[in-house]
Tab-separated table of C-alpha atoms in Angstrom:
chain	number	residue	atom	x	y	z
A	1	UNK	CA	49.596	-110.818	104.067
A	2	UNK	CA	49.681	-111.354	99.970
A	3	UNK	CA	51.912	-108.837	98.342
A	4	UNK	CA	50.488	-105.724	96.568
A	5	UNK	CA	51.537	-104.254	93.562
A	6	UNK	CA	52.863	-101.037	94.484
A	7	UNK	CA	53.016	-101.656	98.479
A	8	UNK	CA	55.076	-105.229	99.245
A	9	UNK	CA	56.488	-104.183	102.104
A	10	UNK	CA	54.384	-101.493	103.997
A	11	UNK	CA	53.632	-102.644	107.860
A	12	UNK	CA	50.041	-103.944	107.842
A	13	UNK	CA	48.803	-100.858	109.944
A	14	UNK	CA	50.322	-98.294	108.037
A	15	UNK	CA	48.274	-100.018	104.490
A	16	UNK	CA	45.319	-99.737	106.154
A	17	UNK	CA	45.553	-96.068	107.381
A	18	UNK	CA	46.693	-94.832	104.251
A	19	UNK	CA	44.255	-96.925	102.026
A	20	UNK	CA	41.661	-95.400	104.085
A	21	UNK	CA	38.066	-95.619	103.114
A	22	UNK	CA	38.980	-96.224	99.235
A	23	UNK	CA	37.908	-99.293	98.897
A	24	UNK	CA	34.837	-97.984	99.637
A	25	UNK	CA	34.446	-94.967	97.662
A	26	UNK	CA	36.165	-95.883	94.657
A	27	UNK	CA	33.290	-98.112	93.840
A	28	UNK	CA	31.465	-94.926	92.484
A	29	UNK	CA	34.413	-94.550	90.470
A	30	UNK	CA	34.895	-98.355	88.684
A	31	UNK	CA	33.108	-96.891	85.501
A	32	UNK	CA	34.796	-94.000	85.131
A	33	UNK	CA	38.259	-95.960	85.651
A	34	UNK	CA	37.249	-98.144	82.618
A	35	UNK	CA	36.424	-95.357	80.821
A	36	UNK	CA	39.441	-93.377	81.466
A	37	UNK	CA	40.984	-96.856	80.572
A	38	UNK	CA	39.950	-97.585	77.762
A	39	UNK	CA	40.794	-93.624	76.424
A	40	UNK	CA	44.436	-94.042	77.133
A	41	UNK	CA	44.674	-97.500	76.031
A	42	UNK	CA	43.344	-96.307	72.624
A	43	UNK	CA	46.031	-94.020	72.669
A	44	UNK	CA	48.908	-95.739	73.346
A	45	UNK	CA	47.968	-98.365	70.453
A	46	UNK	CA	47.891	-95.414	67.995
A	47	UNK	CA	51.234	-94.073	69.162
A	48	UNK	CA	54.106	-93.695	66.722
A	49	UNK	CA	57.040	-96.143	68.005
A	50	UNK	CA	58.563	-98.559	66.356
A	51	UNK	CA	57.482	-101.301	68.399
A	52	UNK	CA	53.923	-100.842	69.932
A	53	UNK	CA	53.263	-101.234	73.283
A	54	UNK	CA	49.834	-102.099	72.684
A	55	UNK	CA	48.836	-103.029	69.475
A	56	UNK	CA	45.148	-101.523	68.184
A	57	UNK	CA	44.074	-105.733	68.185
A	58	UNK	CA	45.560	-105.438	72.023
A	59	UNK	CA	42.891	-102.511	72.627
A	60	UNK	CA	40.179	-103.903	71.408
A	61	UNK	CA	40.959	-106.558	73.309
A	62	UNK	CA	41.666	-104.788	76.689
A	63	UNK	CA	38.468	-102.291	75.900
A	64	UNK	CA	36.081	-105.562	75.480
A	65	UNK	CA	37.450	-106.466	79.120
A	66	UNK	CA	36.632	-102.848	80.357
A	67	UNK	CA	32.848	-103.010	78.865
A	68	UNK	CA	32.572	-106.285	81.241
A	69	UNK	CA	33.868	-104.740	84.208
A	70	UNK	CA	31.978	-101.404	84.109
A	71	UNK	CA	29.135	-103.599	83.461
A	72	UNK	CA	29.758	-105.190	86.914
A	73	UNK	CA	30.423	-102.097	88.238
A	74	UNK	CA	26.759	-100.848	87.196
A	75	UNK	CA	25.358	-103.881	88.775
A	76	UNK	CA	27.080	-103.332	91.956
A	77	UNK	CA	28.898	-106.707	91.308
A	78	UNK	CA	32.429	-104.983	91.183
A	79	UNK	CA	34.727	-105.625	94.084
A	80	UNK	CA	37.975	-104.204	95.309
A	81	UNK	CA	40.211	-106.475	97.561
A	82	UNK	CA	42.144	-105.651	100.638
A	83	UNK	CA	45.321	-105.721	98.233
A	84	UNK	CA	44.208	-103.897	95.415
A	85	UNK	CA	44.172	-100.604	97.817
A	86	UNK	CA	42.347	-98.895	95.126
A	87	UNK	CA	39.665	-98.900	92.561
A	88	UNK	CA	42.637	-98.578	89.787
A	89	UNK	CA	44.681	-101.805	91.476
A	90	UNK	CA	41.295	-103.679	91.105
A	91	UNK	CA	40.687	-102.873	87.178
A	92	UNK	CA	44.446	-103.659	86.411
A	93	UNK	CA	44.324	-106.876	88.839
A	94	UNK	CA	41.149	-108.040	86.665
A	95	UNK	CA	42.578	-107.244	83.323
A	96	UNK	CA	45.775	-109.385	84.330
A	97	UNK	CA	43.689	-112.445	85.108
A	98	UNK	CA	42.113	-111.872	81.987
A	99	UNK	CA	44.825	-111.021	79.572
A	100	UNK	CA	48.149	-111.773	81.499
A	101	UNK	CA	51.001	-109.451	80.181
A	102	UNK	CA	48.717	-107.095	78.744
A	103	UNK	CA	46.885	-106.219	81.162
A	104	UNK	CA	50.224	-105.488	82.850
A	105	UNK	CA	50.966	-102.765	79.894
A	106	UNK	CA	47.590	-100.833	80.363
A	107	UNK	CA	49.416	-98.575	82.972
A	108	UNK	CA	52.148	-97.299	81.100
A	109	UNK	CA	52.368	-93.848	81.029
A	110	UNK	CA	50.207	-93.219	83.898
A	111	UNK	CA	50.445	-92.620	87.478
A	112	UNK	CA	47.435	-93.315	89.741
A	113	UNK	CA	47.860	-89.540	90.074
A	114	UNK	CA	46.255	-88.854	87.127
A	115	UNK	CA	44.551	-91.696	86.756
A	116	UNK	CA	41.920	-91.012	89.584
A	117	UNK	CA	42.129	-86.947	89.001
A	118	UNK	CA	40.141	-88.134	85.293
A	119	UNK	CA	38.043	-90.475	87.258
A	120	UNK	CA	37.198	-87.579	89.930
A	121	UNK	CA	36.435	-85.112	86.753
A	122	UNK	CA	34.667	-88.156	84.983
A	123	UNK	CA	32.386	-88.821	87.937
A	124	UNK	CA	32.225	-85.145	88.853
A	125	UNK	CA	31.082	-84.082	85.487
A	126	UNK	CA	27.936	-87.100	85.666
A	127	UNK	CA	27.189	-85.584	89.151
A	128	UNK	CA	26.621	-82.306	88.102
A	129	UNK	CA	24.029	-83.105	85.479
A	130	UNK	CA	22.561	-85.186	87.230
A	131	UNK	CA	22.403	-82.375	90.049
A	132	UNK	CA	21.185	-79.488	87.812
A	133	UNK	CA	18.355	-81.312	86.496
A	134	UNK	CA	17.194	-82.052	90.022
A	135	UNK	CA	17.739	-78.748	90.935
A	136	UNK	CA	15.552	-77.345	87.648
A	137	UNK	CA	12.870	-79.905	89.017
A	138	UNK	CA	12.852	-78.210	92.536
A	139	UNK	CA	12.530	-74.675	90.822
A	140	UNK	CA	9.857	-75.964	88.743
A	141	UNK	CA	7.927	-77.656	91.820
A	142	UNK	CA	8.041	-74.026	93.885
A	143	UNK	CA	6.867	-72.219	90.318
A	144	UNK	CA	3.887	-74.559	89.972
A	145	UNK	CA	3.130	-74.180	93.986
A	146	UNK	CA	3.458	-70.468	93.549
A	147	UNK	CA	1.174	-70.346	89.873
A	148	UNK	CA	-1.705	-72.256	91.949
A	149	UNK	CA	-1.761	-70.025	94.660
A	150	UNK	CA	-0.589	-66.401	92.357
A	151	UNK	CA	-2.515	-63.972	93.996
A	152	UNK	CA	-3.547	-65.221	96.923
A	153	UNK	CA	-2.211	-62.855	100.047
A	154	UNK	CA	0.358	-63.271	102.179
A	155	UNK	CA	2.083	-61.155	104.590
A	156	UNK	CA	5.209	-60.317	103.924
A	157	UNK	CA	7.875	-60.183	106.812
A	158	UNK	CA	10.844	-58.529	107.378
A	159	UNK	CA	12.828	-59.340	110.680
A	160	UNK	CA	10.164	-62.266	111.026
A	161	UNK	CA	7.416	-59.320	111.604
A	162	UNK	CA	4.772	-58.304	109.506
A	163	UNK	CA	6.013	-55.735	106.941
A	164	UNK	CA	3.682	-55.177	103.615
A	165	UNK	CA	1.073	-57.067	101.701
A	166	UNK	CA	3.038	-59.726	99.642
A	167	UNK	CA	1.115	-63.392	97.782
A	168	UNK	CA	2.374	-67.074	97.660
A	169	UNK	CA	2.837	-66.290	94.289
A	170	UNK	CA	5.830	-64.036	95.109
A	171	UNK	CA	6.980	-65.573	97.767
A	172	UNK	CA	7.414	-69.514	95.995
A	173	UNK	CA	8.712	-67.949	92.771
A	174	UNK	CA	11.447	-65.934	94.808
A	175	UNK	CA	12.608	-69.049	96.544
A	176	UNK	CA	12.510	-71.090	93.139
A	177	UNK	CA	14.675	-68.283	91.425
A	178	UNK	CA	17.561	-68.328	94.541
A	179	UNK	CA	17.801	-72.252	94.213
A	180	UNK	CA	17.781	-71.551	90.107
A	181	UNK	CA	20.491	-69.132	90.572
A	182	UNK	CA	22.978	-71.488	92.582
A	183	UNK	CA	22.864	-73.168	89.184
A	184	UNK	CA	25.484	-70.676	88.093
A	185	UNK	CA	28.270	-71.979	91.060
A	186	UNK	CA	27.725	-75.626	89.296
A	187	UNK	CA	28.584	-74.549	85.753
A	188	UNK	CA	31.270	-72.109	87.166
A	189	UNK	CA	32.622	-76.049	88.856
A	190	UNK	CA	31.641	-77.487	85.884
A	191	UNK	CA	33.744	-74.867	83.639
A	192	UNK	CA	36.572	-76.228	85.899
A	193	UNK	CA	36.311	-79.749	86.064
A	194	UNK	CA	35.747	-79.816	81.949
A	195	UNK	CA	39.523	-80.149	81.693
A	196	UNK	CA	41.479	-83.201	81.030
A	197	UNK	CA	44.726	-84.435	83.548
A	198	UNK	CA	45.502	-87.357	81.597
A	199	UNK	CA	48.922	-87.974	80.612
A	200	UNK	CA	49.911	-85.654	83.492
A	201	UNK	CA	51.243	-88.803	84.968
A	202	UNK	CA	52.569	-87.935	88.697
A	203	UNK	CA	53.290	-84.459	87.525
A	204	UNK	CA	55.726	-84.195	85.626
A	205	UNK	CA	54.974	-86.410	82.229
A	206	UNK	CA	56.593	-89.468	80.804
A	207	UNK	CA	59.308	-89.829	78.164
A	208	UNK	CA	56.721	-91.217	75.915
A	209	UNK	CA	55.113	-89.407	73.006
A	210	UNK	CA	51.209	-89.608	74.348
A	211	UNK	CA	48.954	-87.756	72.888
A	212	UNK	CA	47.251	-85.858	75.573
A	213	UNK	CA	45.035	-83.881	73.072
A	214	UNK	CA	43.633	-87.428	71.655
A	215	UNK	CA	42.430	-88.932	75.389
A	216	UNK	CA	40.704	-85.576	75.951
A	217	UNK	CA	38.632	-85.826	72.840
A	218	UNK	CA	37.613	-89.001	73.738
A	219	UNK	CA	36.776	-88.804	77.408
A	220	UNK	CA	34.966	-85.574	75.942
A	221	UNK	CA	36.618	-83.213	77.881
A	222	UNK	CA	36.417	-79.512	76.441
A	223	UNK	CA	40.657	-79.831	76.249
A	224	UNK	CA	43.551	-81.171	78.137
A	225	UNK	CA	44.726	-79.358	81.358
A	226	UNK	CA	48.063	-77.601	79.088
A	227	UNK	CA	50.773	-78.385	82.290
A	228	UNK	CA	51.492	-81.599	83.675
A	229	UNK	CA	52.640	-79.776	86.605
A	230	UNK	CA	49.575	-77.767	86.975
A	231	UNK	CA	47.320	-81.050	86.083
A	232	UNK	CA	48.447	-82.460	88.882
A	233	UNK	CA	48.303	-79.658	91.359
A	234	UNK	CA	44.563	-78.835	90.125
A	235	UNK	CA	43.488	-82.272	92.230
A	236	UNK	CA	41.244	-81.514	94.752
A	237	UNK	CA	40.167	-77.972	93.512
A	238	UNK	CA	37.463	-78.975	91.052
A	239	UNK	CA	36.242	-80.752	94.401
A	240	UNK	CA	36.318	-77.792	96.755
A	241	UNK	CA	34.525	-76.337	93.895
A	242	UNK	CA	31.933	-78.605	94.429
A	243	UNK	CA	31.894	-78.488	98.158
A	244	UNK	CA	31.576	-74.647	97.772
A	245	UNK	CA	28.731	-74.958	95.117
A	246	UNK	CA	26.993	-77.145	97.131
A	247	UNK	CA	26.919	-75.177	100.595
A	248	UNK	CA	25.621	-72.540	99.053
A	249	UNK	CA	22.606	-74.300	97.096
A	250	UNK	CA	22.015	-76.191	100.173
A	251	UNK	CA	21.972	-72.645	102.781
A	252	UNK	CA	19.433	-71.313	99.803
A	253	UNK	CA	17.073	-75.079	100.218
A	254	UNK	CA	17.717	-74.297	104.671
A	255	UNK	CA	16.417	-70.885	104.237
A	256	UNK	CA	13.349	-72.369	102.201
A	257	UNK	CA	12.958	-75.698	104.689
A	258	UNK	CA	12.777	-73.069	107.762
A	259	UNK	CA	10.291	-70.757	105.897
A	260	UNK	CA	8.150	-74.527	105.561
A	261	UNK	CA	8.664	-75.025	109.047
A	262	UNK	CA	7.645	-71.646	110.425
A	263	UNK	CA	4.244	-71.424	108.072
A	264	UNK	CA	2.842	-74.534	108.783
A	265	UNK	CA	3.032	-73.699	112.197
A	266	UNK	CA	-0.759	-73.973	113.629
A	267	UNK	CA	0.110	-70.172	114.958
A	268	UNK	CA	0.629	-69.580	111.450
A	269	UNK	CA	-1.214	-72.221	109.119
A	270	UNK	CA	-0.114	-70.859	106.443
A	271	UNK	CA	0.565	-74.002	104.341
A	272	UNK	CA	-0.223	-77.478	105.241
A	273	UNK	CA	3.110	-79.992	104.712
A	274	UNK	CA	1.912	-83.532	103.239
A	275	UNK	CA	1.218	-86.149	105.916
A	276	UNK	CA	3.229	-88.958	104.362
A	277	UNK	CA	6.401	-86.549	104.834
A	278	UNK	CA	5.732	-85.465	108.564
A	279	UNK	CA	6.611	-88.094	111.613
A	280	UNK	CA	4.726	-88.681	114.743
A	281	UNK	CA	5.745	-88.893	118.387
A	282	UNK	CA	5.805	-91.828	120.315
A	283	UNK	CA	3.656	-90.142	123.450
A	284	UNK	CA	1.529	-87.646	121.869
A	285	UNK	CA	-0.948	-88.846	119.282
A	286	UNK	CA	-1.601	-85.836	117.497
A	287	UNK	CA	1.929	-84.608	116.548
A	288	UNK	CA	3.008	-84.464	112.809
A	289	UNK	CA	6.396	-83.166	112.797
A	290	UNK	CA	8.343	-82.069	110.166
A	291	UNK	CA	11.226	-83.634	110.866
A	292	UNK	CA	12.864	-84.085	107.240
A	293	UNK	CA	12.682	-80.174	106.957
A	294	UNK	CA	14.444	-79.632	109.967
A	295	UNK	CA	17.026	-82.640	108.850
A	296	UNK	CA	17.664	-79.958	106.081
A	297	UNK	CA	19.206	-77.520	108.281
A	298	UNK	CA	21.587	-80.146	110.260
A	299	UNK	CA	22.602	-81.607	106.553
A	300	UNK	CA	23.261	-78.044	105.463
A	301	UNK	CA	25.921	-77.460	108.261
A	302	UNK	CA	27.180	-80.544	107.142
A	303	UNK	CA	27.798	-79.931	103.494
A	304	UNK	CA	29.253	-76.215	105.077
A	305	UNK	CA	31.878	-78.668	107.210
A	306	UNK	CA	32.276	-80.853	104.187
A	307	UNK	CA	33.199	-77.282	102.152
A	308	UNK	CA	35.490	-75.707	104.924
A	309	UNK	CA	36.926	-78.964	105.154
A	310	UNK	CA	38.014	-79.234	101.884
A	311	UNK	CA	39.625	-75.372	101.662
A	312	UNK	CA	41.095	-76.244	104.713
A	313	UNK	CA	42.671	-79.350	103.620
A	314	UNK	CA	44.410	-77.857	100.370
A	315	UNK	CA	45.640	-74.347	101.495
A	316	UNK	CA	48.690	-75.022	102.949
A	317	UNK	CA	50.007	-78.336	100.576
A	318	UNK	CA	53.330	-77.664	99.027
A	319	UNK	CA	53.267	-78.061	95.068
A	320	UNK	CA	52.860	-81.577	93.396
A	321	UNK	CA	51.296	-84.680	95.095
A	322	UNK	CA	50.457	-85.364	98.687
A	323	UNK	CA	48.497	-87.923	99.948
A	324	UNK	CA	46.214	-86.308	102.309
A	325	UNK	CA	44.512	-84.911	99.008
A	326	UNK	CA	42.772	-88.662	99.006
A	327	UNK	CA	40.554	-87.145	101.873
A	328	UNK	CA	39.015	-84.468	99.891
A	329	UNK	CA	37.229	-87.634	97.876
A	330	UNK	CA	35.533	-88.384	101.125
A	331	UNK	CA	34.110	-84.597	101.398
A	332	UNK	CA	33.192	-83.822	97.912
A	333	UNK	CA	31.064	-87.045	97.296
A	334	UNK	CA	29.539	-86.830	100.875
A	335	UNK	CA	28.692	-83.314	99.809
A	336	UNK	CA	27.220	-84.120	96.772
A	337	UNK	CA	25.332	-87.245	98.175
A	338	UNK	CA	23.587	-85.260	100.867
A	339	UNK	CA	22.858	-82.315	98.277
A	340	UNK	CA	21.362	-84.095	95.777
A	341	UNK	CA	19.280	-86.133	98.441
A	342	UNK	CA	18.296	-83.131	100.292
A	343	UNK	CA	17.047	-81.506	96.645
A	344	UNK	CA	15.071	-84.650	95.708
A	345	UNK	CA	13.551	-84.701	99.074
A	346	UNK	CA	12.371	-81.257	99.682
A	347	UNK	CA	10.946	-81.548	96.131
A	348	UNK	CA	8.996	-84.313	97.225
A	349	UNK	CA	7.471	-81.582	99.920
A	350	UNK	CA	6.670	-78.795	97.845
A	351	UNK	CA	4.624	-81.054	95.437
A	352	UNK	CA	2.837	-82.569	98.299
A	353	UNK	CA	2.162	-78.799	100.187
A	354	UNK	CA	-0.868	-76.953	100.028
A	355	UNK	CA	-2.032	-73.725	101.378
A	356	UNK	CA	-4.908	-72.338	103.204
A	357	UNK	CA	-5.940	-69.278	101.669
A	358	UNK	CA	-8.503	-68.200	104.716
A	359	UNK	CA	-5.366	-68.418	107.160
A	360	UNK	CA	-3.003	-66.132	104.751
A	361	UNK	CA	-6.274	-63.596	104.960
A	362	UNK	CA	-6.483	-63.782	108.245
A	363	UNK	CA	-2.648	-63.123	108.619
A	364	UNK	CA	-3.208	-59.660	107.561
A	365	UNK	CA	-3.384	-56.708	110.405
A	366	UNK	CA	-4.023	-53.364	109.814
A	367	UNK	CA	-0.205	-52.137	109.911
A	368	UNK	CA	0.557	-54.244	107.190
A	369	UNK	CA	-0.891	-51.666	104.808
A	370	UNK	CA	0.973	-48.509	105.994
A	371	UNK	CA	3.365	-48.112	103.344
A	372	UNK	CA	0.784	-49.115	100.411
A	373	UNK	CA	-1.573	-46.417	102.210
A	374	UNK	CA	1.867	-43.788	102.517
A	375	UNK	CA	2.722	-44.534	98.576
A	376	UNK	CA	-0.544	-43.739	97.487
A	377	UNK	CA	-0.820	-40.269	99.525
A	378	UNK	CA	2.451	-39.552	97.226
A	379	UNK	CA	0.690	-40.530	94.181
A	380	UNK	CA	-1.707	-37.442	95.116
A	381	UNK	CA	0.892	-35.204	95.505
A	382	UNK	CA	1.665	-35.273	99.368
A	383	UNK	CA	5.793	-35.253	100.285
A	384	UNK	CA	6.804	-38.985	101.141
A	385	UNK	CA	7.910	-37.960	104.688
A	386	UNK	CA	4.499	-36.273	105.199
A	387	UNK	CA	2.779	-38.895	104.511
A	388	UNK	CA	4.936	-41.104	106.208
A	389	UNK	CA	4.486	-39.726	109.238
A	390	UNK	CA	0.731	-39.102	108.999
A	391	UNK	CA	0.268	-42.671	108.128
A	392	UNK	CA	2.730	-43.890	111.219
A	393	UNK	CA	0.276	-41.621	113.369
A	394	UNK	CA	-2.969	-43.025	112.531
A	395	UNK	CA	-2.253	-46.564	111.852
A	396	UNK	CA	-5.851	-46.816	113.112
A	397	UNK	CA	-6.892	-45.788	110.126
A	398	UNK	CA	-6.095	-48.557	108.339
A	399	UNK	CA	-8.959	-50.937	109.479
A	400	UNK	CA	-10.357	-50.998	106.031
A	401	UNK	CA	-7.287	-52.117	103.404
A	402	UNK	CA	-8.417	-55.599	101.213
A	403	UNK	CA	-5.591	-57.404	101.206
A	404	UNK	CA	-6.850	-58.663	97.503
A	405	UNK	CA	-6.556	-55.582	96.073
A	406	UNK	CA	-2.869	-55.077	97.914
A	407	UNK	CA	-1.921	-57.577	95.601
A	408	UNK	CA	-3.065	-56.754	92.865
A	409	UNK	CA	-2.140	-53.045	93.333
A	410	UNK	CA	1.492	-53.741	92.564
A	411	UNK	CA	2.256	-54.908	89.022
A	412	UNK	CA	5.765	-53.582	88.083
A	413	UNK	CA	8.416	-56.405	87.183
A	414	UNK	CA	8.575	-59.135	89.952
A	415	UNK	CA	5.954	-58.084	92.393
A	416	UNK	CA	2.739	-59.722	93.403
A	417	UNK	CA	0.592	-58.501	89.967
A	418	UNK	CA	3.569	-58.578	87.765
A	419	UNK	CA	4.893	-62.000	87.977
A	420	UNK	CA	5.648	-63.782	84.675
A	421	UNK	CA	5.498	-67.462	85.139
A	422	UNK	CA	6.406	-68.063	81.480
A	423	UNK	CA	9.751	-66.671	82.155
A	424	UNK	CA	10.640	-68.840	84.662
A	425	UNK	CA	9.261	-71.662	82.623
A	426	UNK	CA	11.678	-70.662	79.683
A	427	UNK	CA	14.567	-70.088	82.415
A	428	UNK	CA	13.605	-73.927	83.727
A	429	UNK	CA	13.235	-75.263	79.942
A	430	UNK	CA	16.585	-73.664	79.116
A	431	UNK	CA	18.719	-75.581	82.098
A	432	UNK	CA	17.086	-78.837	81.158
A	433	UNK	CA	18.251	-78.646	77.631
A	434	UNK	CA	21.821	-77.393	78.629
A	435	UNK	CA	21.733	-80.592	80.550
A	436	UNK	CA	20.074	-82.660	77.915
A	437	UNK	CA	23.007	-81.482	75.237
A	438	UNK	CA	25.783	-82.077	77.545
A	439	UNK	CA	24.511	-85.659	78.828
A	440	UNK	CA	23.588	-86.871	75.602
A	441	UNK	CA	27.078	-85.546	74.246
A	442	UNK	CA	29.169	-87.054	77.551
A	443	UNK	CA	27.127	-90.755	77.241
A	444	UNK	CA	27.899	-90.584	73.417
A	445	UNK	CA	31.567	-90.448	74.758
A	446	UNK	CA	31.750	-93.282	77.386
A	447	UNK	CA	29.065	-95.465	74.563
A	448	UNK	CA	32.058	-95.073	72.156
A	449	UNK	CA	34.788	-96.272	74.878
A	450	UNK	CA	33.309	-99.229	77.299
A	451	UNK	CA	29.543	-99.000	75.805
């Protein structure tokens, strides 16, 4: 077996178990290694010594050689080799064939500890605007399905039974404003991640002067993370961040797919799911299932397991380095993958769903109305018990209730007459500029590095 470069010795089976599945991930990350790359390299030619190790000509040249790779990389034409173990082994390898001795020099002052913690934040930070603006499109699909069908009734449930007059209006705009809300557990991970390791080395710095400050700016990181020691310790927790974030947005899309499920039940019929998203059986002719709905509950439990996994993996590591961090890679991009899928997906659904207003009518039974009919007796002056009772005695009573004026009946902030889709349009607006501003500012950044 050719020799590595860190590993020239290391029994064949033990290389493979510890190079695990890198090989495979770390293609996501052969961008964001040039990148990082081409940061530090700018760096070390502008530090004061009296003999460079890279000169600012030996940049440009190495940074013209990191444009070409991450250009590969984008074209899915990158490759890491069984020796190169790693995406960062493969970039250096590359830049040797390419420059000899100086691509040798581009990994001074760096440990492949903080080398892939930037390319985890790099990647990380690209994931999560990319995810929020999917997520804003998902809100905006249930506020457009909710704004077509406002007023139209719909029981409301509580324990899955029928509980008070509610619309479609209320009921897509609630779902749409959970999933909007998750939002807030992405820029809480985002907050986190916005922090730069490099220069952390394995930990504990170098006897070099780097300027940590100047490879944030440029990777356009909000600042450096202050202690080396605490740089490196902080791998793995911006991705448990992520799993966390992402269990929880995908529990709020489960709750929304089952709600799907359950209404477009023919008991229910409700809403009708769009054909091209609903699978058949392969004995009975007339079955359109909906199959990628229920996929969103099995995926959530996944991306739950990818979450606990992570947690589970970095409570009990001792300070600095250890190597079974490399598996929290694995869970955080599965996690994302499967979250950002599932978002995309189910969006797909919602624009594609209609409802049948006759059905929701017909879903009404005289019980619904108790507590509208209870409320008003205590608008004419009758004790709220009193009335609660007398209602809860003559339910028969009831037979007569319009479930169009239920609905209309309520117009206080959030209910079924009192919904303001223009907030929620502002709310959706606001995310996708937030995104806009940071993506335009972070491919600014990497234009400036590898182009």
């Amino acid at each position: 077996m050719k020799k590595t470069i860190t590993d020239n010795t290391v029994d064949p089976d033990i290389l493979t178990y510890t190079v695990g599945e890198d090989p495979i991930l770390d293609l996501e990350l052969a961008v964001w290694d040039c990148m990082g790359t081409a940061a530090h390299v700018t760096m070390l030619s502008e530090m004061k010594l009296k003999k460079p190790i890279v000169t600012k000509k030996d940049a440009k040249s190495v940074i013209k050689e990191l444009s070409l790779i991450a250009a590969k990389a984008v074209k899915g034409e990158f490759k890491i080799l069984v020796d190169d173990q790693d995406v960062h082994m493969a970039v250096e390898r590359m830049l040797t064939e390419k420059l000899g001795d100086l691509g040798k020099k581009i990994h001074t002052g760096r440990s492949r500890n903080d080398q892939v913690a930037v390319d985890v934040r790099l990647h990380i930070k690209d994931q999560i605007l990319a995810l929020e603006k999917e997520i804003a499109e998902l809100a905006s699909s249930l506020v457009d399905f909710g704004k077509k069908y406002n007023l139209v009734p719909m029981v409301g449930r509580t324990h899955l039974q029928p509980a008070m007059p509610s619309s479609v209006g209320v009921w897509a705009t609630g779902h749409a404003e959970m999933i909007l809300d998750q939002v807030a557990n992405f820029e809480a991970a985002y907050q986190l991640n916005d922090k730069c390791p490099l220069g952390s080395a394995a930990g504990y710095g170098v006897p070099l002067p780097l300027d940590r400050w100047r490879t944030s700016d440029l990777l356009g990181f909000s600042r450096p993370i202050y202690n080396v020691f605490g740089a490196s310790m902080a791998r793995g927790e911006d991705e448990a961040a992520i799993c966390s974030a992402a269990a929880q947005l995908m529990s709020v899309i489960s709750r929304l797919a089952e709600d799907m499920i359950l209404f477009s039940m023919p008991e229910f019929g409700y809403f009708k799911l769009p054909r091209e998203y609903c699978t058949g059986s392969s004995i009975m002719p007339q079955k359109f299932n909906p199959d990628v709905l229920e996929l969103v509950r099995g995926k959530t439990a996944q991306v739950i397991g990818h979450s606990t996994a992570a947690m589970t993996l970095l409570h009990a590591m001792p300070g600095g380095y250890n190597r079974d961090l490399q598996d929290v890679k694995l869970l955080y991009m599965k996690a994302l993958e499967t979250t950002r899928t599932t978002v995309r997906i189910v969006t797909k659904v919602v624009r594609g769903m209609t409802a049948d207003e006759a059905k929701l009518r017909a879903g009404f039974s005289p019980g619904v109305f108790a507590t509208d009919v209870a409320l008003r007796k205590v608008a004419e002056g009758t004790p709220w018990r009193d009335a609660y009772h007398e209602v809860r005695d003559h339910l028969e009573r009831l037979g007569d209730e319009n479930p169009d004026m239920a609905v209309l009946a309520k117009t206080h902030l959030g209910t079924t007459g009192g919904l303001d889709f223009t907030r929620y349009a502002a709310d959706i607006a606001a995310l996708l500029k937030s995104v806009e501003l940071r993506r335009n500012a972070f491919d600014k950044a990497k234009k400036a590095l590898i182009g």
